[in-house]
Coordinates of C-alpha atoms and ligand atoms in Angstrom, one line a residue:
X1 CA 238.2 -20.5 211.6
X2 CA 239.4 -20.9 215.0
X3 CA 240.1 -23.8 216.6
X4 CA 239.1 -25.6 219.2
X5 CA 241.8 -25.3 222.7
X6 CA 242.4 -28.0 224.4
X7 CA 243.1 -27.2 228.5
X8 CA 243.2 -29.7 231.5
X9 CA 241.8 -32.8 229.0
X10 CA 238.6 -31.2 227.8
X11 CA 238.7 -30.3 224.1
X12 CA 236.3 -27.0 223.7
X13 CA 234.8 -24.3 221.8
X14 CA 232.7 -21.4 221.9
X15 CA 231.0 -18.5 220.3
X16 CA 228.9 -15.7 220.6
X17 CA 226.7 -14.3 218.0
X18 CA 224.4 -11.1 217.8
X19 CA 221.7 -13.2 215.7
X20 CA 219.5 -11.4 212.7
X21 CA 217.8 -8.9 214.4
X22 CA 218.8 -7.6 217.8
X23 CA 220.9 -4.4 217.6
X24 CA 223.0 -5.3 220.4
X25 CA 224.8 -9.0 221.6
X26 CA 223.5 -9.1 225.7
X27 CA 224.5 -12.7 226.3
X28 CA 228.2 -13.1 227.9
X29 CA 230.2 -16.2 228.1
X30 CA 233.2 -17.4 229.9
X31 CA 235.1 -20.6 229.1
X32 CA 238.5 -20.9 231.5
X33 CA 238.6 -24.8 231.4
X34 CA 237.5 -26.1 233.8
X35 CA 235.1 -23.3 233.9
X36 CA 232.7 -22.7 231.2
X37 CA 229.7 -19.9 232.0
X38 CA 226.9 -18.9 229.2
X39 CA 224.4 -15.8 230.8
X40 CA 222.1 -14.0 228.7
X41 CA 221.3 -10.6 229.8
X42 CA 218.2 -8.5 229.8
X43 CA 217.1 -5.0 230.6
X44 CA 217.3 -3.0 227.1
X45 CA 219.5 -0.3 225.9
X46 CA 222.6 -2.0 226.1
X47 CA 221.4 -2.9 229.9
X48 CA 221.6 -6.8 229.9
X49 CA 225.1 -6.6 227.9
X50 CA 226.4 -4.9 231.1
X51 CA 224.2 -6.8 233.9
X52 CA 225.7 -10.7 231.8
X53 CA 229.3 -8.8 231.9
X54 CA 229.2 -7.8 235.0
X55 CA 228.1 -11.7 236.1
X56 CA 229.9 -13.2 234.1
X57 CA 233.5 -11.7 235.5
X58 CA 232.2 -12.0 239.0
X59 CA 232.5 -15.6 238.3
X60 CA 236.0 -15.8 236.7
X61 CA 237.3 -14.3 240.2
X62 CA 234.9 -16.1 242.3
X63 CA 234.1 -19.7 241.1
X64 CA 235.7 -22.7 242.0
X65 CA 237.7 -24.4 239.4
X66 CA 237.0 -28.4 240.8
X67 CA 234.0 -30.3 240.9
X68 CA 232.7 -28.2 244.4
X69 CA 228.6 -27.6 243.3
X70 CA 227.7 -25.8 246.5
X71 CA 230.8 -23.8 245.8
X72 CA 229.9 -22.8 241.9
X73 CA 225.9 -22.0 243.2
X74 CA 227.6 -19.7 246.0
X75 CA 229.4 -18.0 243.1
X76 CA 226.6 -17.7 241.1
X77 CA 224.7 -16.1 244.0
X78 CA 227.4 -14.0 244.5
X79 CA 227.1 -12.8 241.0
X80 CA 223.6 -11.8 241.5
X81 CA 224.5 -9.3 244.8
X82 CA 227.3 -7.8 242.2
X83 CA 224.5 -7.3 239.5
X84 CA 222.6 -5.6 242.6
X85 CA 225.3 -3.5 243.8
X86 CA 226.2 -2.3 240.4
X87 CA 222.8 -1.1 239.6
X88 CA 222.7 0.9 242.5
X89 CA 225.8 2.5 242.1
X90 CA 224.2 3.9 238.7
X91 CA 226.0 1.1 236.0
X92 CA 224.0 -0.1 233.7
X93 CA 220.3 0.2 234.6
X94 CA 217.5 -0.7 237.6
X95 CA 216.1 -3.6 236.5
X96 CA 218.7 -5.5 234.5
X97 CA 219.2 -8.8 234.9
X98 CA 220.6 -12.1 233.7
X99 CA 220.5 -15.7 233.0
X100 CA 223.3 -17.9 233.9
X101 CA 224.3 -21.4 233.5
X102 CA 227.6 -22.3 234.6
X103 CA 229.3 -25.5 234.9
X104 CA 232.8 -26.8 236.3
X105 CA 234.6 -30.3 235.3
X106 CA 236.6 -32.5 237.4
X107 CA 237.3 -35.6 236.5
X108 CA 234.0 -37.9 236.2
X109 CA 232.1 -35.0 237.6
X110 CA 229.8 -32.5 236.2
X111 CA 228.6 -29.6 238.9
X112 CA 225.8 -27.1 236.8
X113 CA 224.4 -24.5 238.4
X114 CA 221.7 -22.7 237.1
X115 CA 219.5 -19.5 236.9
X116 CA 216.6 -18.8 234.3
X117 CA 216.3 -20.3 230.7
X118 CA 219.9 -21.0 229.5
X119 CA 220.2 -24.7 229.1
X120 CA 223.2 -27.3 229.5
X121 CA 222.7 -30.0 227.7
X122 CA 224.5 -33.6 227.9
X123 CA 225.1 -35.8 224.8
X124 CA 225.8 -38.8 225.8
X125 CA 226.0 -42.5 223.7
X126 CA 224.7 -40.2 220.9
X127 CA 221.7 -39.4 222.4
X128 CA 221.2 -35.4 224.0
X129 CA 219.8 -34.7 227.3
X130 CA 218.6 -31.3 228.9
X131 CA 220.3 -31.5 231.9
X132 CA 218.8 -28.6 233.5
X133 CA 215.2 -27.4 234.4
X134 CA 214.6 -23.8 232.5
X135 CA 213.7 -21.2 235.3
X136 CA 211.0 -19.8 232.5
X137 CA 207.1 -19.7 232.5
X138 CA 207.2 -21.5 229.5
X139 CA 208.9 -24.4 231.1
X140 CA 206.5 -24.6 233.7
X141 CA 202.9 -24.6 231.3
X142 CA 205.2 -27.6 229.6
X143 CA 204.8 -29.5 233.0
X144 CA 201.3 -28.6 233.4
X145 CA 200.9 -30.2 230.2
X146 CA 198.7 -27.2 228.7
X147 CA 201.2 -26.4 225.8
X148 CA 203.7 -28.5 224.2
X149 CA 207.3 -27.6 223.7
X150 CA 206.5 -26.9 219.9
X151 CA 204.1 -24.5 221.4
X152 CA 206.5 -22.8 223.4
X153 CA 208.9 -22.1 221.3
X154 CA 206.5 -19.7 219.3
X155 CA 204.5 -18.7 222.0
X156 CA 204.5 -14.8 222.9
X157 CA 205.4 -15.4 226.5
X158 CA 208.3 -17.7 225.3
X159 CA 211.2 -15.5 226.8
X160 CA 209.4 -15.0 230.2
X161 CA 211.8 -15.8 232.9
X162 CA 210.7 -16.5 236.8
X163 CA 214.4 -16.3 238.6
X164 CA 217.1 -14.5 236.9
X165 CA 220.2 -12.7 238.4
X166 CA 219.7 -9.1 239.3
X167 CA 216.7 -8.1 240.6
X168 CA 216.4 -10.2 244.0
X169 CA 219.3 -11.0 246.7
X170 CA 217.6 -13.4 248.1
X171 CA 217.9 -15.6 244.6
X172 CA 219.6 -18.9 244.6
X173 CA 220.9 -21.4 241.9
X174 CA 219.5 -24.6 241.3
X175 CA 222.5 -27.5 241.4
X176 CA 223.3 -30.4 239.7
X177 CA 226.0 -32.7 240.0
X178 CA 226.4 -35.5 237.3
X179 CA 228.8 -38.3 236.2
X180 CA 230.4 -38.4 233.0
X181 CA 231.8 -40.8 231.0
X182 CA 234.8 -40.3 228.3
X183 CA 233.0 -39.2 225.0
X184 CA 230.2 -37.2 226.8
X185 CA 230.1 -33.8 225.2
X186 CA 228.9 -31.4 227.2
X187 CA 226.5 -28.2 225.7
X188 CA 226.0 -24.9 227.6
X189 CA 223.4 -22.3 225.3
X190 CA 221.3 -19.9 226.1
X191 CA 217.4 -19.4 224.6
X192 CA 218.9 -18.1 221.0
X193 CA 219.8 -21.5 220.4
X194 CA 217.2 -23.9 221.9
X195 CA 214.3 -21.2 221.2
X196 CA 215.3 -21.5 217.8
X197 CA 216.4 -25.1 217.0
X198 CA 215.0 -28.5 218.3
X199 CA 216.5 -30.8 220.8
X200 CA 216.7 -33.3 217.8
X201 CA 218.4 -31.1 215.2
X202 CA 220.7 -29.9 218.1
X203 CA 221.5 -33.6 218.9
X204 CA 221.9 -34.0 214.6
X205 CA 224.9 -31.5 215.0
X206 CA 226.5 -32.5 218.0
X207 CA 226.8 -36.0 216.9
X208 CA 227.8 -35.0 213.2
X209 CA 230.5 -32.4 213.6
X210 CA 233.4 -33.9 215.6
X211 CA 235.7 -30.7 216.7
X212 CA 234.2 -28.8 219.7
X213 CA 234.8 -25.3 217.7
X214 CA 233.4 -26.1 214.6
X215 CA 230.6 -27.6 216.3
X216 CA 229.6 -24.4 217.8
X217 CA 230.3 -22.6 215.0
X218 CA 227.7 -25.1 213.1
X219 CA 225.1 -24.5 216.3
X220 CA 225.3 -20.6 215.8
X221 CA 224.7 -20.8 212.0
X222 CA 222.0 -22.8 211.8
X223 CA 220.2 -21.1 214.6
X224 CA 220.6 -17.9 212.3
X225 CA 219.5 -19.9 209.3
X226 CA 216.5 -20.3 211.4
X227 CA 215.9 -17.1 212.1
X228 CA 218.2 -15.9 214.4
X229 CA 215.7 -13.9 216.5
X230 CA 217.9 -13.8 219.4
X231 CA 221.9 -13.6 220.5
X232 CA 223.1 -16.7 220.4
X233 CA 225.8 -18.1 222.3
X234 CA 227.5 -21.4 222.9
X235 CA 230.0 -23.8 224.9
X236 CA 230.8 -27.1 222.9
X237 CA 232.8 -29.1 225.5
X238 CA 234.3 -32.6 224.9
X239 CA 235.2 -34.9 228.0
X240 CA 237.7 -36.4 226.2
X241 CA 241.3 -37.9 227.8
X242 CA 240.5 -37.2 231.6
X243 CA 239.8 -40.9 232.0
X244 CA 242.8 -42.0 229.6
X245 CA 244.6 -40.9 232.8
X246 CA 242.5 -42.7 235.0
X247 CA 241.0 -45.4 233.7
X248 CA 242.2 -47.6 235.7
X249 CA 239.9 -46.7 238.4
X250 CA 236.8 -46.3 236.2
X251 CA 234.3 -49.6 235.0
X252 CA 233.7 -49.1 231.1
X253 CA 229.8 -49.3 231.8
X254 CA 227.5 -47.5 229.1
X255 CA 224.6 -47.4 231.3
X256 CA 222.8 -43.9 230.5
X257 CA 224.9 -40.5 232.4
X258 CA 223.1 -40.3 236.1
X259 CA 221.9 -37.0 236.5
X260 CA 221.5 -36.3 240.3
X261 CA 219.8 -33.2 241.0
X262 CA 221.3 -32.5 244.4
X263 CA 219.2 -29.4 245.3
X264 CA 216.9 -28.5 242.7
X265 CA 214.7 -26.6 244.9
X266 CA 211.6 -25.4 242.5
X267 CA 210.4 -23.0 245.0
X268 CA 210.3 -19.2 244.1
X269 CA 211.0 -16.7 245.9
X270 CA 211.8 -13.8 243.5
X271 CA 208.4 -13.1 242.1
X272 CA 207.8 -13.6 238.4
X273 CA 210.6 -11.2 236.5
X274 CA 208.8 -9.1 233.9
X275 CA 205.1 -10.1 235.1
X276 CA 203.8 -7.1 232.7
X277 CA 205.3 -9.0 229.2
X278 CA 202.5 -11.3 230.0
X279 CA 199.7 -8.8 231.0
X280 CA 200.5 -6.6 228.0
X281 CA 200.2 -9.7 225.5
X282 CA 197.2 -12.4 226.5
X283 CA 194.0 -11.9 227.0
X284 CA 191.0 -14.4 228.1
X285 CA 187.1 -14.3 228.4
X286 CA 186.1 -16.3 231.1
X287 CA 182.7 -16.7 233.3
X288 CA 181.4 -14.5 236.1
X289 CA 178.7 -14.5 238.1
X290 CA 176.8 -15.1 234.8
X291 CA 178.6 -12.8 233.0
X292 CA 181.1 -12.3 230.1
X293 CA 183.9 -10.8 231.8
X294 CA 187.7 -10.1 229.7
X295 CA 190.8 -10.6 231.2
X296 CA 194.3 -9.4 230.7
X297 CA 197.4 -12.1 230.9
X298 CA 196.7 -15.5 231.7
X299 CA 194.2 -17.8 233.4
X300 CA 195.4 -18.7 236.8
X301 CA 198.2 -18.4 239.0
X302 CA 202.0 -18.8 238.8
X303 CA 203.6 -19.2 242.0
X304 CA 200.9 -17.9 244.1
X305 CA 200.9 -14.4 241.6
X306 CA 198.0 -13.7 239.3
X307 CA 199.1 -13.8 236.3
X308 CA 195.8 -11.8 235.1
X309 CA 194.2 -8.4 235.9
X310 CA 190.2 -7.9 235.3
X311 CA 189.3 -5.5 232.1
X312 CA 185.8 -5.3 231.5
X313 CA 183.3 -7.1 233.4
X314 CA 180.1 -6.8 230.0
X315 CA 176.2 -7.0 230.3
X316 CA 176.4 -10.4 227.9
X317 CA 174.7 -13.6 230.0
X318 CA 176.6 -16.7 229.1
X319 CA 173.3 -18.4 229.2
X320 CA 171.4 -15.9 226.6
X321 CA 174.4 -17.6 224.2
X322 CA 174.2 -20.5 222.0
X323 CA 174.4 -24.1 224.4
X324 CA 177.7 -24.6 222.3
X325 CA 179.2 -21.5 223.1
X326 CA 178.0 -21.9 226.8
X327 CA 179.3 -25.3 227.0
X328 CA 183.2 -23.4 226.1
X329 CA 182.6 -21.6 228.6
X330 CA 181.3 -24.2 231.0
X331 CA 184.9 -26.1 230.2
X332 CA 187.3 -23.0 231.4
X333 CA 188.0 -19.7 229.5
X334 CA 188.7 -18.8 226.3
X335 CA 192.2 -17.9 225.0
X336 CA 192.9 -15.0 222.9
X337 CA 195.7 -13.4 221.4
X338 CA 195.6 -10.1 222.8
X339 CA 193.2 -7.5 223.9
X340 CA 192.1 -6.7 221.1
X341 CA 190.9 -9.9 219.7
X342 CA 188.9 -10.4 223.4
X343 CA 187.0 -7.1 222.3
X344 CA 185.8 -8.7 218.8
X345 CA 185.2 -12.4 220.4
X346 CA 182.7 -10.0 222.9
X347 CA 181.3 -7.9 220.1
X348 CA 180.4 -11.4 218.6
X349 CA 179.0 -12.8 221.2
X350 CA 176.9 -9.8 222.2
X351 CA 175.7 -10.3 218.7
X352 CA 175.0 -13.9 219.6
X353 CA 172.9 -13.4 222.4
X354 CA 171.2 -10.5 220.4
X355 CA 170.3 -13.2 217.6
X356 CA 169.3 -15.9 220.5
X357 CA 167.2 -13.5 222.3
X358 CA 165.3 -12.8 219.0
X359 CA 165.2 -16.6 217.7
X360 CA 163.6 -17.0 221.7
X361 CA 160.9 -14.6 221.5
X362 CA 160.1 -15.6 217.8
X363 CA 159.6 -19.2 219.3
X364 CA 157.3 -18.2 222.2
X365 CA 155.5 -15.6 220.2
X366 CA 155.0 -18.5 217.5
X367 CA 154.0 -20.7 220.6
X368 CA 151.3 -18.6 221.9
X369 CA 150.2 -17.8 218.3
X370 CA 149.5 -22.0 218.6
X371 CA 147.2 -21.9 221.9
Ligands
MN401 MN1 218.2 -14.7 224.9

């Protein structure tokens, strides 16, 4: 088993892992304490392997190596026009992309920056916090509070991203610049671990298993225990002895890590990044004009794009239905599956209406029988 390395007082490890059942390993890391970097590439055929490569050795040359935030985004961004360039001059393919989280250690001071849905995580006191904001659609119906993370983490849209490397150069990183205390560890993943394990077993681990290496090790095995649907990689990184060497200028306070997000702009710019994943799997019915009408994707709008596309717009009157169906439909649409399942919910509820129209005219028939 290797071991952990020790460089410039932080303790670390790391490992990549192909997982149970993709055929190729996409996601890339770096760790060159101070400089640790997790990116988890996409595009198919061997694509993303070369797009998180190709990222991920822009930032060995270009990153800075002290606690300079606006410096590690700029590098990050920089990594993105190389993903561009190299696409266009035929490597790899049009289209690929990838995630990246990278952060750099000085001292007391964290700098993250951050593209799409890898995640750094801080433990801190015991106790593990996400430290950065997933660039993901996912993350975003989380906020809206119409699914819960539980939700998410089976949900078909799960691996959605809305900013990644590779695809725009206007694309920017979100920053984050933290203090640290002696003892934080600090966690850099990407989706194969945190779509397949929860925050609390995560935080189980990284409390239980004391060296860095065999930590990750631990992560990466029981994410494949799990399943393993994904690559997995991770950074364990301990902030160990930097304040043994300056202690003297640091209060022992154990309030909770401040996590300063110095320019987590949420705006986007870049479009949602694989739009048709979510067209080609959801479908609602919704109300129109009357009407029964099917949709493809998802009800409303993600950063002013439609996330939806109109089907079929059917014959069925929502108010020939039963009042309990028409009160569903009074309340918002109605989520399915897929396409397919919106056909049978409309078969059914033609069938409805059929059945209503027939109970109708037996009641008035039976009514003017009475007169
Ligand atoms: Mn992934």
């Amino acid at each position: 088993m290797p071991k952990s390395k020790i460089d410039q007082d932080i303790r670390y490890g790391c490992r990549t892992d192909i997982g149970q059942v993709r055929e190729h390993n996409e996601d890339s890391l770096l760790a060159e304490s101070p400089l640790f970097v997790v990116a988890d590439g996409m595009g198919g055929h061997a694509a993303g392997e070369v797009a998180s490569e190709i990222a991920i050795e822009s930032m060995r040359k270009n990153a800075p190596r002290e606690a300079d935030c606006e410096g590690l985004a700029k590098a990050v961004e920089g990594a993105n026009q190389e993903i561009i360039k190299a696409a266009l001059e035929g490597k790899g393919k049009e289209g690929m992309g990838t995630t990246m989280t990278a952060a750099v250690i000085e001292g007391n001071r964290l700098c993250i920056a951050q593209v799409g849905d890898s995640r750094a995580y801080l433990l801190h006191n015991g106790r593990l916090q996400q430290i950065t904001r997933d660039h993901s659609l996912m993350a975003d119906l989380i906020e809206q509070g119409q699914i819960t993370p539980a939700e998410a983490r089976v949900h078909p849209n799960r691996s959605l991203i809305t900013r990644a490397l590779g695809n725009d150069p206007e694309m920017f990183a979100d920053q984050y610049e933290i203090d640290i205390e002696e003892g934080d560890r600090l966690l850099l993943c990407s989706d194969g671990l945190c779509g397949m394990l929860t925050d609390d077993i995560i935080e189980g681990w990284m409390n239980k298993v004391q060296d860095p290496q065999e930590c990750a090790n631990k992560l990466i095995e029981q994410a494949n225990s799990f399943g393993g649907l994904d690559n997995i990689t991770v950074i364990v990184a301990d902030l160990n002895s930097f304040s043994a060497k300056k202690k003297k200028g640091i209060k022992k306070s154990r309030r909770n890590a401040i996590i300063v997000v110095v320019a987590a702009v949420a705006i986007l710019i870049g479009g949602v990044v694989g739009a048709g994943a979510i067209i080609n799997n959801s479908a609602y019915l919704c109300e129109e004009e009357g009407y029964v009408s099917i949709y493809k994707g998802l009800p409303g709008t993600f950063a002013g794009f439609d996330l939806s596309q109109k089907e079929y717009g059917s014959d069925v009157w929502v108010k020939d239905l039963r009042e309990s169906t028409q009160e569903h439909f009074k309340d918002g649409v109605i989520r399915v599956d897929n396409l397919d399942a919106a056909w049978r919910a409309l078969d059914n509820y033609k069938q409805e209406a059929q059945e209503q129209k027939e109970q109708n005219a037996k009641k008035q028939s039976l009514n003017s029988g009475k007169k």
